PDB file of C-alpha atoms in Angstrom:
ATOM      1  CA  UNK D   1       0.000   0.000   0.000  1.00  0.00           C
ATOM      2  CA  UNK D   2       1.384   3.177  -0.646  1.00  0.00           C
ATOM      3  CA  UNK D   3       2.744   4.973   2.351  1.00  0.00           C
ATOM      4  CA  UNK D   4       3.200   9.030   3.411  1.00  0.00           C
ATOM      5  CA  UNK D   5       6.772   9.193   4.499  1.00  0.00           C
ATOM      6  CA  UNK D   6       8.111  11.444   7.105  1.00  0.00           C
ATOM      7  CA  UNK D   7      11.543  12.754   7.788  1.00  0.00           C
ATOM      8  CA  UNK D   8      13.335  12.849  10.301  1.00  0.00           C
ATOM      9  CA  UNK D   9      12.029  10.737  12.742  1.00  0.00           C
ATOM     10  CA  UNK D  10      13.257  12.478  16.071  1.00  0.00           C
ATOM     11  CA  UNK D  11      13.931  16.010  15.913  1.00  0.00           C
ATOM     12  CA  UNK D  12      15.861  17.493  19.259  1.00  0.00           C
ATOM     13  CA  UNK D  13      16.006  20.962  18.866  1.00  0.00           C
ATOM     14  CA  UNK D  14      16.805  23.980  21.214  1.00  0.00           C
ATOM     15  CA  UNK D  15      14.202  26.079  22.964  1.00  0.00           C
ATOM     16  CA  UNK D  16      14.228  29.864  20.292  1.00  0.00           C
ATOM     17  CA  UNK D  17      15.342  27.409  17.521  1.00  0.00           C
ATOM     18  CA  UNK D  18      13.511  27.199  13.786  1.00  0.00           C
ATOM     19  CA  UNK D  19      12.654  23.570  12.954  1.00  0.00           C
ATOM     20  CA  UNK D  20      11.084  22.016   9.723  1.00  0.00           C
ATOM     21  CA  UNK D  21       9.383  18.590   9.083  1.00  0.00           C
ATOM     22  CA  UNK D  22       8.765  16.935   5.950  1.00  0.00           C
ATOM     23  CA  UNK D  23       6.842  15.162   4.457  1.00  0.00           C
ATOM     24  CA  UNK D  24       6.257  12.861   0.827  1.00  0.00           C
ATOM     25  CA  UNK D  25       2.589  12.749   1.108  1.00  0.00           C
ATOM     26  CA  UNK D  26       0.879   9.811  -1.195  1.00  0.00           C
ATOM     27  CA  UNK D  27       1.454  10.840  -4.885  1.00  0.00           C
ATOM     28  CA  UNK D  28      -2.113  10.940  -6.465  1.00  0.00           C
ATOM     29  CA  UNK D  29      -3.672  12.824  -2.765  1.00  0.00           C
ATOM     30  CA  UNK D  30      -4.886  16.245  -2.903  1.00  0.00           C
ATOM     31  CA  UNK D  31      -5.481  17.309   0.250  1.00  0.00           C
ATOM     32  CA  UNK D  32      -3.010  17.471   3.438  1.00  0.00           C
ATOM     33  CA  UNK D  33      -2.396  17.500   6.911  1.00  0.00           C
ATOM     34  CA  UNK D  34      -0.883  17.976   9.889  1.00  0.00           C
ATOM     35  CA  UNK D  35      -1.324  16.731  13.395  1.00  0.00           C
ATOM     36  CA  UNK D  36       0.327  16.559  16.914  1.00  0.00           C
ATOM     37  CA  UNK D  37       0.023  13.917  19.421  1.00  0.00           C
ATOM     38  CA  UNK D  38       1.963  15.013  23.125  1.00  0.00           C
ATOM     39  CA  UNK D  39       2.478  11.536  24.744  1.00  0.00           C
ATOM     40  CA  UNK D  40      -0.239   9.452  25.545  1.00  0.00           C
ATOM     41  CA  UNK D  41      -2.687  12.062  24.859  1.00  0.00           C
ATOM     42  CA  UNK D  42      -5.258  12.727  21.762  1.00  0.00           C
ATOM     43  CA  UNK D  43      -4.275  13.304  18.124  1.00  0.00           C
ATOM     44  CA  UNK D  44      -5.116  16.775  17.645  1.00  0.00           C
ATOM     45  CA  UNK D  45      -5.468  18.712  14.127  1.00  0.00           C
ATOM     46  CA  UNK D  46      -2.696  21.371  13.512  1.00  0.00           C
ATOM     47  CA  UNK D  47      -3.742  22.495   9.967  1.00  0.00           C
ATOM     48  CA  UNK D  48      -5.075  21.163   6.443  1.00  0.00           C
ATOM     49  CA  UNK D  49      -3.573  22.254   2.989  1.00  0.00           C
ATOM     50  CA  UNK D  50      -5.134  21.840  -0.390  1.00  0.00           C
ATOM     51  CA  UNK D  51      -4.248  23.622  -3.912  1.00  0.00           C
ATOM     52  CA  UNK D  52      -1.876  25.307  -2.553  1.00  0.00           C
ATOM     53  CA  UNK D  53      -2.847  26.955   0.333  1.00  0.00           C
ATOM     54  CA  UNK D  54      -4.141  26.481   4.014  1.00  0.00           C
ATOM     55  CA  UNK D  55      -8.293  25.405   4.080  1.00  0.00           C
ATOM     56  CA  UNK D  56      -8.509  25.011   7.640  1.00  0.00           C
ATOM     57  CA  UNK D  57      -6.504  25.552  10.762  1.00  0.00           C
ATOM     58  CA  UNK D  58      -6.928  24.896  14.752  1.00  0.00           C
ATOM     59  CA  UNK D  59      -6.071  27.365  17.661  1.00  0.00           C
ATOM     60  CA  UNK D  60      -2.721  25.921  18.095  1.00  0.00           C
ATOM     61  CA  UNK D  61      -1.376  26.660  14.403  1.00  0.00           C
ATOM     62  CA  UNK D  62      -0.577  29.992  15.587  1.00  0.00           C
ATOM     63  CA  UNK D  63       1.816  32.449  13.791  1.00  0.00           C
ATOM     64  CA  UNK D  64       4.740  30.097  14.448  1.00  0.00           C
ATOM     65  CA  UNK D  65       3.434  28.075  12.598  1.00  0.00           C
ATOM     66  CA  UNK D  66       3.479  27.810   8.485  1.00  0.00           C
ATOM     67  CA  UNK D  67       3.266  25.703   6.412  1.00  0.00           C
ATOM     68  CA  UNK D  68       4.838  25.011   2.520  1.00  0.00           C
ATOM     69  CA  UNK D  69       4.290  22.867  -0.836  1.00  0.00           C
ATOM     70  CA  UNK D  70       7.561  24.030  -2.099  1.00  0.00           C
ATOM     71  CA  UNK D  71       7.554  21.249  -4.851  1.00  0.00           C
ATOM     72  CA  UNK D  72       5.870  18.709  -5.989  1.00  0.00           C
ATOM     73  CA  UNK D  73       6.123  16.413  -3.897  1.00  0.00           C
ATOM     74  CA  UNK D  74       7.438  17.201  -0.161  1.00  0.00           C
ATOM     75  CA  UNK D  75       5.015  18.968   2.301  1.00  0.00           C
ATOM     76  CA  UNK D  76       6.758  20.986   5.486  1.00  0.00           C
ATOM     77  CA  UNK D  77       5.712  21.937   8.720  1.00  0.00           C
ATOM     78  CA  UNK D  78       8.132  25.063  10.290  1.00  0.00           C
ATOM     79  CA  UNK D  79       8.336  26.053  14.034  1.00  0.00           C
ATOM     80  CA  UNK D  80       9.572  29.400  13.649  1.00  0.00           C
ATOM     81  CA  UNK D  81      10.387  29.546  17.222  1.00  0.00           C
ATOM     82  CA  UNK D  82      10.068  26.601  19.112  1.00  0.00           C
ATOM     83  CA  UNK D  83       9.064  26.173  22.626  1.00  0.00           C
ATOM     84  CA  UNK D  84       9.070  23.033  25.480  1.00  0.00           C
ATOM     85  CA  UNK D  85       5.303  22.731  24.874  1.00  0.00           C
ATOM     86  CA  UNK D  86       6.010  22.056  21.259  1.00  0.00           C
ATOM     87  CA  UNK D  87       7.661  18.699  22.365  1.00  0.00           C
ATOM     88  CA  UNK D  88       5.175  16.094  20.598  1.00  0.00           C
ATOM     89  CA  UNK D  89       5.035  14.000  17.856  1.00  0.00           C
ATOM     90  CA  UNK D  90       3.919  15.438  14.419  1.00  0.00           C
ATOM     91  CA  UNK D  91       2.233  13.322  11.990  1.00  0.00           C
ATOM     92  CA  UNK D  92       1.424  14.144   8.801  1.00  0.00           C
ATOM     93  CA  UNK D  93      -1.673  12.516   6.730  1.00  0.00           C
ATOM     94  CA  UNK D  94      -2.876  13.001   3.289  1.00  0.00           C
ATOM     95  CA  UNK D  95      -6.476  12.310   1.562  1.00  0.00           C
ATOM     96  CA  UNK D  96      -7.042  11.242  -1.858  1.00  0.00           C
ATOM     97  CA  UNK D  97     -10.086  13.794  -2.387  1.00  0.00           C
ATOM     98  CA  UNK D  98     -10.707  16.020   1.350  1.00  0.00           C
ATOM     99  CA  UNK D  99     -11.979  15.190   4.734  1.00  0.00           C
ATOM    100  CA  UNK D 100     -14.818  13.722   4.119  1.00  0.00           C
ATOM    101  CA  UNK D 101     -12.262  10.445   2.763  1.00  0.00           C
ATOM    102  CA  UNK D 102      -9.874   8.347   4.930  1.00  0.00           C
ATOM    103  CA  UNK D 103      -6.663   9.873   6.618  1.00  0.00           C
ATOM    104  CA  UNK D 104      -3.246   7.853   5.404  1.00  0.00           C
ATOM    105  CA  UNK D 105      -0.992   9.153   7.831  1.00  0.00           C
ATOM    106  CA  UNK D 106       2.945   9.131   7.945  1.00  0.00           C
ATOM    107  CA  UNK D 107       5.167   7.636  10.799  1.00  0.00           C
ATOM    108  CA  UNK D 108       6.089  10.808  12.367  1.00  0.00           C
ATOM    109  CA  UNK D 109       8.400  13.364  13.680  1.00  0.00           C
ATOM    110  CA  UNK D 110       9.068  12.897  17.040  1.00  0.00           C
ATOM    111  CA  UNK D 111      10.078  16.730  18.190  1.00  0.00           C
ATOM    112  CA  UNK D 112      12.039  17.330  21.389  1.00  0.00           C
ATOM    113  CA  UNK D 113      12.599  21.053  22.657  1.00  0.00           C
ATOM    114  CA  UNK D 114      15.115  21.404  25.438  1.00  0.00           C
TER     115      UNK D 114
ATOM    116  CA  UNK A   1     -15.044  23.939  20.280  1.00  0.00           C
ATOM    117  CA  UNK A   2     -16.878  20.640  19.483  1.00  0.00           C
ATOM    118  CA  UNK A   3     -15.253  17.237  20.850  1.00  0.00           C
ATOM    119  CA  UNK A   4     -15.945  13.589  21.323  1.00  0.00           C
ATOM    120  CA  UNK A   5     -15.989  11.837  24.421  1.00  0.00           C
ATOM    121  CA  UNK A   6     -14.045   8.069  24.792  1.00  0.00           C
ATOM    122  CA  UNK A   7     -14.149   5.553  27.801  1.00  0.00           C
ATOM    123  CA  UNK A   8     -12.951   3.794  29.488  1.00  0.00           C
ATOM    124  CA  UNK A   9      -9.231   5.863  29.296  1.00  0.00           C
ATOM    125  CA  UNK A  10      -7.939   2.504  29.532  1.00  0.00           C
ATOM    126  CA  UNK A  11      -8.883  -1.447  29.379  1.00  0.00           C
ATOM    127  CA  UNK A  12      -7.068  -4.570  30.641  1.00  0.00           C
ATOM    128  CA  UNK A  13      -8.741  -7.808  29.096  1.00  0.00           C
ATOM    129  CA  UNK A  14      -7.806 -11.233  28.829  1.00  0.00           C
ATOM    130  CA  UNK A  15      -6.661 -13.020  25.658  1.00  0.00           C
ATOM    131  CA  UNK A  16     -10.537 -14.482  24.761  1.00  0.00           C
ATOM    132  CA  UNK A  17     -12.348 -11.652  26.298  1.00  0.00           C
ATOM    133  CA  UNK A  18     -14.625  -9.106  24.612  1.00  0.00           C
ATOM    134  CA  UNK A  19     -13.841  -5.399  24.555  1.00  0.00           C
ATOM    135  CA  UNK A  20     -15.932  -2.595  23.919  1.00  0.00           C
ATOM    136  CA  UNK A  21     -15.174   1.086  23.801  1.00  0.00           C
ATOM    137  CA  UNK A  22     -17.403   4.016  23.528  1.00  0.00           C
ATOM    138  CA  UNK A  23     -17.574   7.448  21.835  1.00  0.00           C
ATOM    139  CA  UNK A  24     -19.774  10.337  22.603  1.00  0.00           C
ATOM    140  CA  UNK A  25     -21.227  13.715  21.126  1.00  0.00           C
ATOM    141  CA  UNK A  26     -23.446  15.996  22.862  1.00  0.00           C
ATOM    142  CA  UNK A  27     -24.092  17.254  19.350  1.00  0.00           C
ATOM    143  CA  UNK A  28     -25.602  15.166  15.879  1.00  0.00           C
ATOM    144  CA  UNK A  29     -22.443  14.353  14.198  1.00  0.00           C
ATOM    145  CA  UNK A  30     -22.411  13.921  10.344  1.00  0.00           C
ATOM    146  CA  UNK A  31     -19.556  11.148  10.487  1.00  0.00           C
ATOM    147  CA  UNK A  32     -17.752   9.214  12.482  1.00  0.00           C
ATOM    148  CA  UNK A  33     -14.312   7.373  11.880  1.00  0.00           C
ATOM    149  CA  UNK A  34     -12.450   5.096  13.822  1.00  0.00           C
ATOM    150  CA  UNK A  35      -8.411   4.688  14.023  1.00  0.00           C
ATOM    151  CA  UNK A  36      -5.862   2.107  15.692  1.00  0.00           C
ATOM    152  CA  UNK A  37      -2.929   3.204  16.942  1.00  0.00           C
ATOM    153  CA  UNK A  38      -0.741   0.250  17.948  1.00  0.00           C
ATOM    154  CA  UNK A  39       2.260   1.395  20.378  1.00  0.00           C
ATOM    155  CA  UNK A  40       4.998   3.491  18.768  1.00  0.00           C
ATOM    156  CA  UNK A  41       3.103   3.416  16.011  1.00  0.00           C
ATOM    157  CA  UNK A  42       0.977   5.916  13.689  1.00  0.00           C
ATOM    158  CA  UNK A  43      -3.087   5.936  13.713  1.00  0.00           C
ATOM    159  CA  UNK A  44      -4.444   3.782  11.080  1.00  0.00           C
ATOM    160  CA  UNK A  45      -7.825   3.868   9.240  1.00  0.00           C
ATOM    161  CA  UNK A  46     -10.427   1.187  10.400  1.00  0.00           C
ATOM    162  CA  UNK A  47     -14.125   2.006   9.035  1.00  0.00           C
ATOM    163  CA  UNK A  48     -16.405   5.556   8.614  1.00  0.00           C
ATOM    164  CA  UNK A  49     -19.681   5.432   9.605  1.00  0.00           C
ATOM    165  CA  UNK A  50     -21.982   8.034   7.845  1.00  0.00           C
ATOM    166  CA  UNK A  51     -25.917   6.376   8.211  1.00  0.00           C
ATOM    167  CA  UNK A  52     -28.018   6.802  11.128  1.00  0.00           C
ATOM    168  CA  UNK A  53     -27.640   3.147  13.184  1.00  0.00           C
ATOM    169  CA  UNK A  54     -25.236   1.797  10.939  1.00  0.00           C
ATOM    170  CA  UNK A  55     -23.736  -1.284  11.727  1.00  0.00           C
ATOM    171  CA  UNK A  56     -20.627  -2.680  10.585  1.00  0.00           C
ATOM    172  CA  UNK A  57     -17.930  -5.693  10.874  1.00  0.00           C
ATOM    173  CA  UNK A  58     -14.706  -6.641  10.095  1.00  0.00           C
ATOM    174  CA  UNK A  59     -13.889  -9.878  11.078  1.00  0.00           C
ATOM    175  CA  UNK A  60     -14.251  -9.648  14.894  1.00  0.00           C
ATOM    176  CA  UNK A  61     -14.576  -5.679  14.616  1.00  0.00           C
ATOM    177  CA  UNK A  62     -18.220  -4.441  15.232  1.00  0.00           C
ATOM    178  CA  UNK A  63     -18.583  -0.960  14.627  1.00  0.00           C
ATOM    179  CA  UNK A  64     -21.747   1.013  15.830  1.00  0.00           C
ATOM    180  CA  UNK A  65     -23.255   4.409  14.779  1.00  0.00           C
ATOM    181  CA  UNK A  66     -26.278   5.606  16.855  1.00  0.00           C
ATOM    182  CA  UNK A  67     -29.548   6.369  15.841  1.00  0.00           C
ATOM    183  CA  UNK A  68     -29.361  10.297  17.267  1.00  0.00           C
ATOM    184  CA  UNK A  69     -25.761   9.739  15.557  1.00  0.00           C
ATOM    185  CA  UNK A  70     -24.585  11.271  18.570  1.00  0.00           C
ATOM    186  CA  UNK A  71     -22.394   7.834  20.057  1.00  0.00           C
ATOM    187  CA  UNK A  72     -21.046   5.502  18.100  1.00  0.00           C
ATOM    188  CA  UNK A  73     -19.213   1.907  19.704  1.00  0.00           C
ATOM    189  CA  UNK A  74     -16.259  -0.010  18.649  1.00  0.00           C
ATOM    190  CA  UNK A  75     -16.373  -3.937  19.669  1.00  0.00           C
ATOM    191  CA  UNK A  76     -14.137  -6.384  19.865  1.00  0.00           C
ATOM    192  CA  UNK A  77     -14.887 -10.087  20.323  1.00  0.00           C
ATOM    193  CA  UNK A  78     -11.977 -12.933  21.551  1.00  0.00           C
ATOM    194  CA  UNK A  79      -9.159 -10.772  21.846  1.00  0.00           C
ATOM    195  CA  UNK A  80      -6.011 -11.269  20.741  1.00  0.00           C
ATOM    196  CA  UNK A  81      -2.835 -10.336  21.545  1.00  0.00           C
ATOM    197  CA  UNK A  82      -2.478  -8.218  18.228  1.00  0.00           C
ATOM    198  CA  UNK A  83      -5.076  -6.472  19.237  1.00  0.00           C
ATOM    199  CA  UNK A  84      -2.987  -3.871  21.572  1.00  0.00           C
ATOM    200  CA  UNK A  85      -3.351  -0.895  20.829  1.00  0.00           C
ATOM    201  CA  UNK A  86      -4.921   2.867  21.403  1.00  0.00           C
ATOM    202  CA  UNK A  87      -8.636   2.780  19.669  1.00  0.00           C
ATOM    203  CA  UNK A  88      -9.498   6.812  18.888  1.00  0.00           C
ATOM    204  CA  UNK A  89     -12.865   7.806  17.425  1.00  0.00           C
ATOM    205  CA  UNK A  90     -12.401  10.816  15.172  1.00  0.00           C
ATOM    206  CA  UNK A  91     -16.020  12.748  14.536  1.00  0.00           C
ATOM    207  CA  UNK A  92     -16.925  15.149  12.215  1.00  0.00           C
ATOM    208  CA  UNK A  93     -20.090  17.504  12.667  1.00  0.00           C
ATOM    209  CA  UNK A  94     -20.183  19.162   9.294  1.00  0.00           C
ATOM    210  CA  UNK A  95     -19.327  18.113   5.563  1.00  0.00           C
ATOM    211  CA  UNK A  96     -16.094  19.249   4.644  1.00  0.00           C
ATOM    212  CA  UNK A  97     -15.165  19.911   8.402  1.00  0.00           C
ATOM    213  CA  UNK A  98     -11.851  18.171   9.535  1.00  0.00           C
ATOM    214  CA  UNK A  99     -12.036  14.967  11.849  1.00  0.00           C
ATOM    215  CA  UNK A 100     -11.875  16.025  15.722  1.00  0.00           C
ATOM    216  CA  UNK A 101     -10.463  12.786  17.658  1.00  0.00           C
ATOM    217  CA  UNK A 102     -11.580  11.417  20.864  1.00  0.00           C
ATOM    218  CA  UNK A 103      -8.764  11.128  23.464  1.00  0.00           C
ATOM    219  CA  UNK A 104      -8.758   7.034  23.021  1.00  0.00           C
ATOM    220  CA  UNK A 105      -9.060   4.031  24.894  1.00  0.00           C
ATOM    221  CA  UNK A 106      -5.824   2.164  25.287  1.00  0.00           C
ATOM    222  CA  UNK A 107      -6.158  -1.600  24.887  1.00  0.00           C
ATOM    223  CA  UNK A 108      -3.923  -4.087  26.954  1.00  0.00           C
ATOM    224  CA  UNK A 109      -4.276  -7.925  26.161  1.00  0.00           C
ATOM    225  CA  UNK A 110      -2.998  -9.980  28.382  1.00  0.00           C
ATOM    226  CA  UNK A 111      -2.046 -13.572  27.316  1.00  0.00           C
TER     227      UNK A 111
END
């Protein structure tokens, strides 16, 4: 089955420090996403992305936040500036045609801010 | 904001038993999916539910949407080891809204 790959797979940053995940979301989906998960707590929506350009976001994708298609083919998340909440891991997910289809999502980032 | 309900938090079975975990709205949702999340692992896709009291299996999965289509159930019957995992409900209240998940219900089998 075809798979949404993530990179890296731990991330230890530095509190103040800019950090970007990627993503290789499934080739022939449209619509993308991004979602945090602190440690044995919920999965919680961060932002979705489709031609181009951000159709929904939650109250944590704050201006810190952004995210990029900057080809065709990788999808990033950047932390301008990160902070010890931001500690989680990221996942990303992709949809073949919006959210009313099945999320595929990727392994993960896990993010560590010291 | 809107959100969906889970319990139990957590279940201990034995290998053989039946599980069941529930998920709550206090409002009609349009949709309902359900996820698996085995340990160290990444949420995967089980089933959507759309219809009012729709019912629907996989194998020894029984999925459960409500009449109100305001709960929805996840059951399990004999469980087996592989069936560790964290179970999340993700719910949906409007077409083209994303999926809100449930805080989950963490499975142990024990053998």
């Amino acid at each position: 089955e075809p798979e949404v790959t993530q990179t890296p797979s731990h991330q230890v940053t530095q509190m103040g420090q800019e950090v970007i995940l990627r993503c290789v979301p499934i080739s022939n989906h449209l619509y993308f996403y991004w979602y945090r998960q602190i440690l044995g707590q919920k999965v919680e929506f961060l932002v979705s992305f489709y031609n181009n350009e951000i159709s929904e976001k939650s109250e944590i994708f704050d201006d810190q936040f952004s995210v990029e298609r900057p080809d065709g083919s990788n999808f990033t998340l950047k932390i301008r500036s990160t902070k010890l909440e931001d500690s989680a891991m990221y996942f990303c997910a992709s949809t073949t045609n919006g959210p009313n289809e099945k999320l595929f999502f990727g392994s993960g980032t896990q993010l560590s801010v010291l | 904001g809107q959100q969906v309900m889970q319990i139990p938090q957590y279940q201990h079975v034995q290998e053989g038993e039946d599980f069941t975990t529930y998920c709550n709205s206090s409002t009609t949702l349009s949709n309902i999916q359900w996820y698996k999340q085995r340990p160290g692992g990444h949420p995967v896709f089980l089933i959507q539910l759309v219809k009012s009291g729709e019912v629907k299996k996989q194998k020894r999965l029984t999925f459960q949407f409500g009449e109100a289509k305001k709960n929805s159930s996840l059951h399990i019957t004999a469980t087996q080891t592989t069936d560790v995992g964290t179970y999340f409900c993700a719910g949906r209240w409007n077409y083209g809204q994303n999926f809100v998940f449930g805080p989950g219900t963490r499975l142990s089998v024990l053998p």
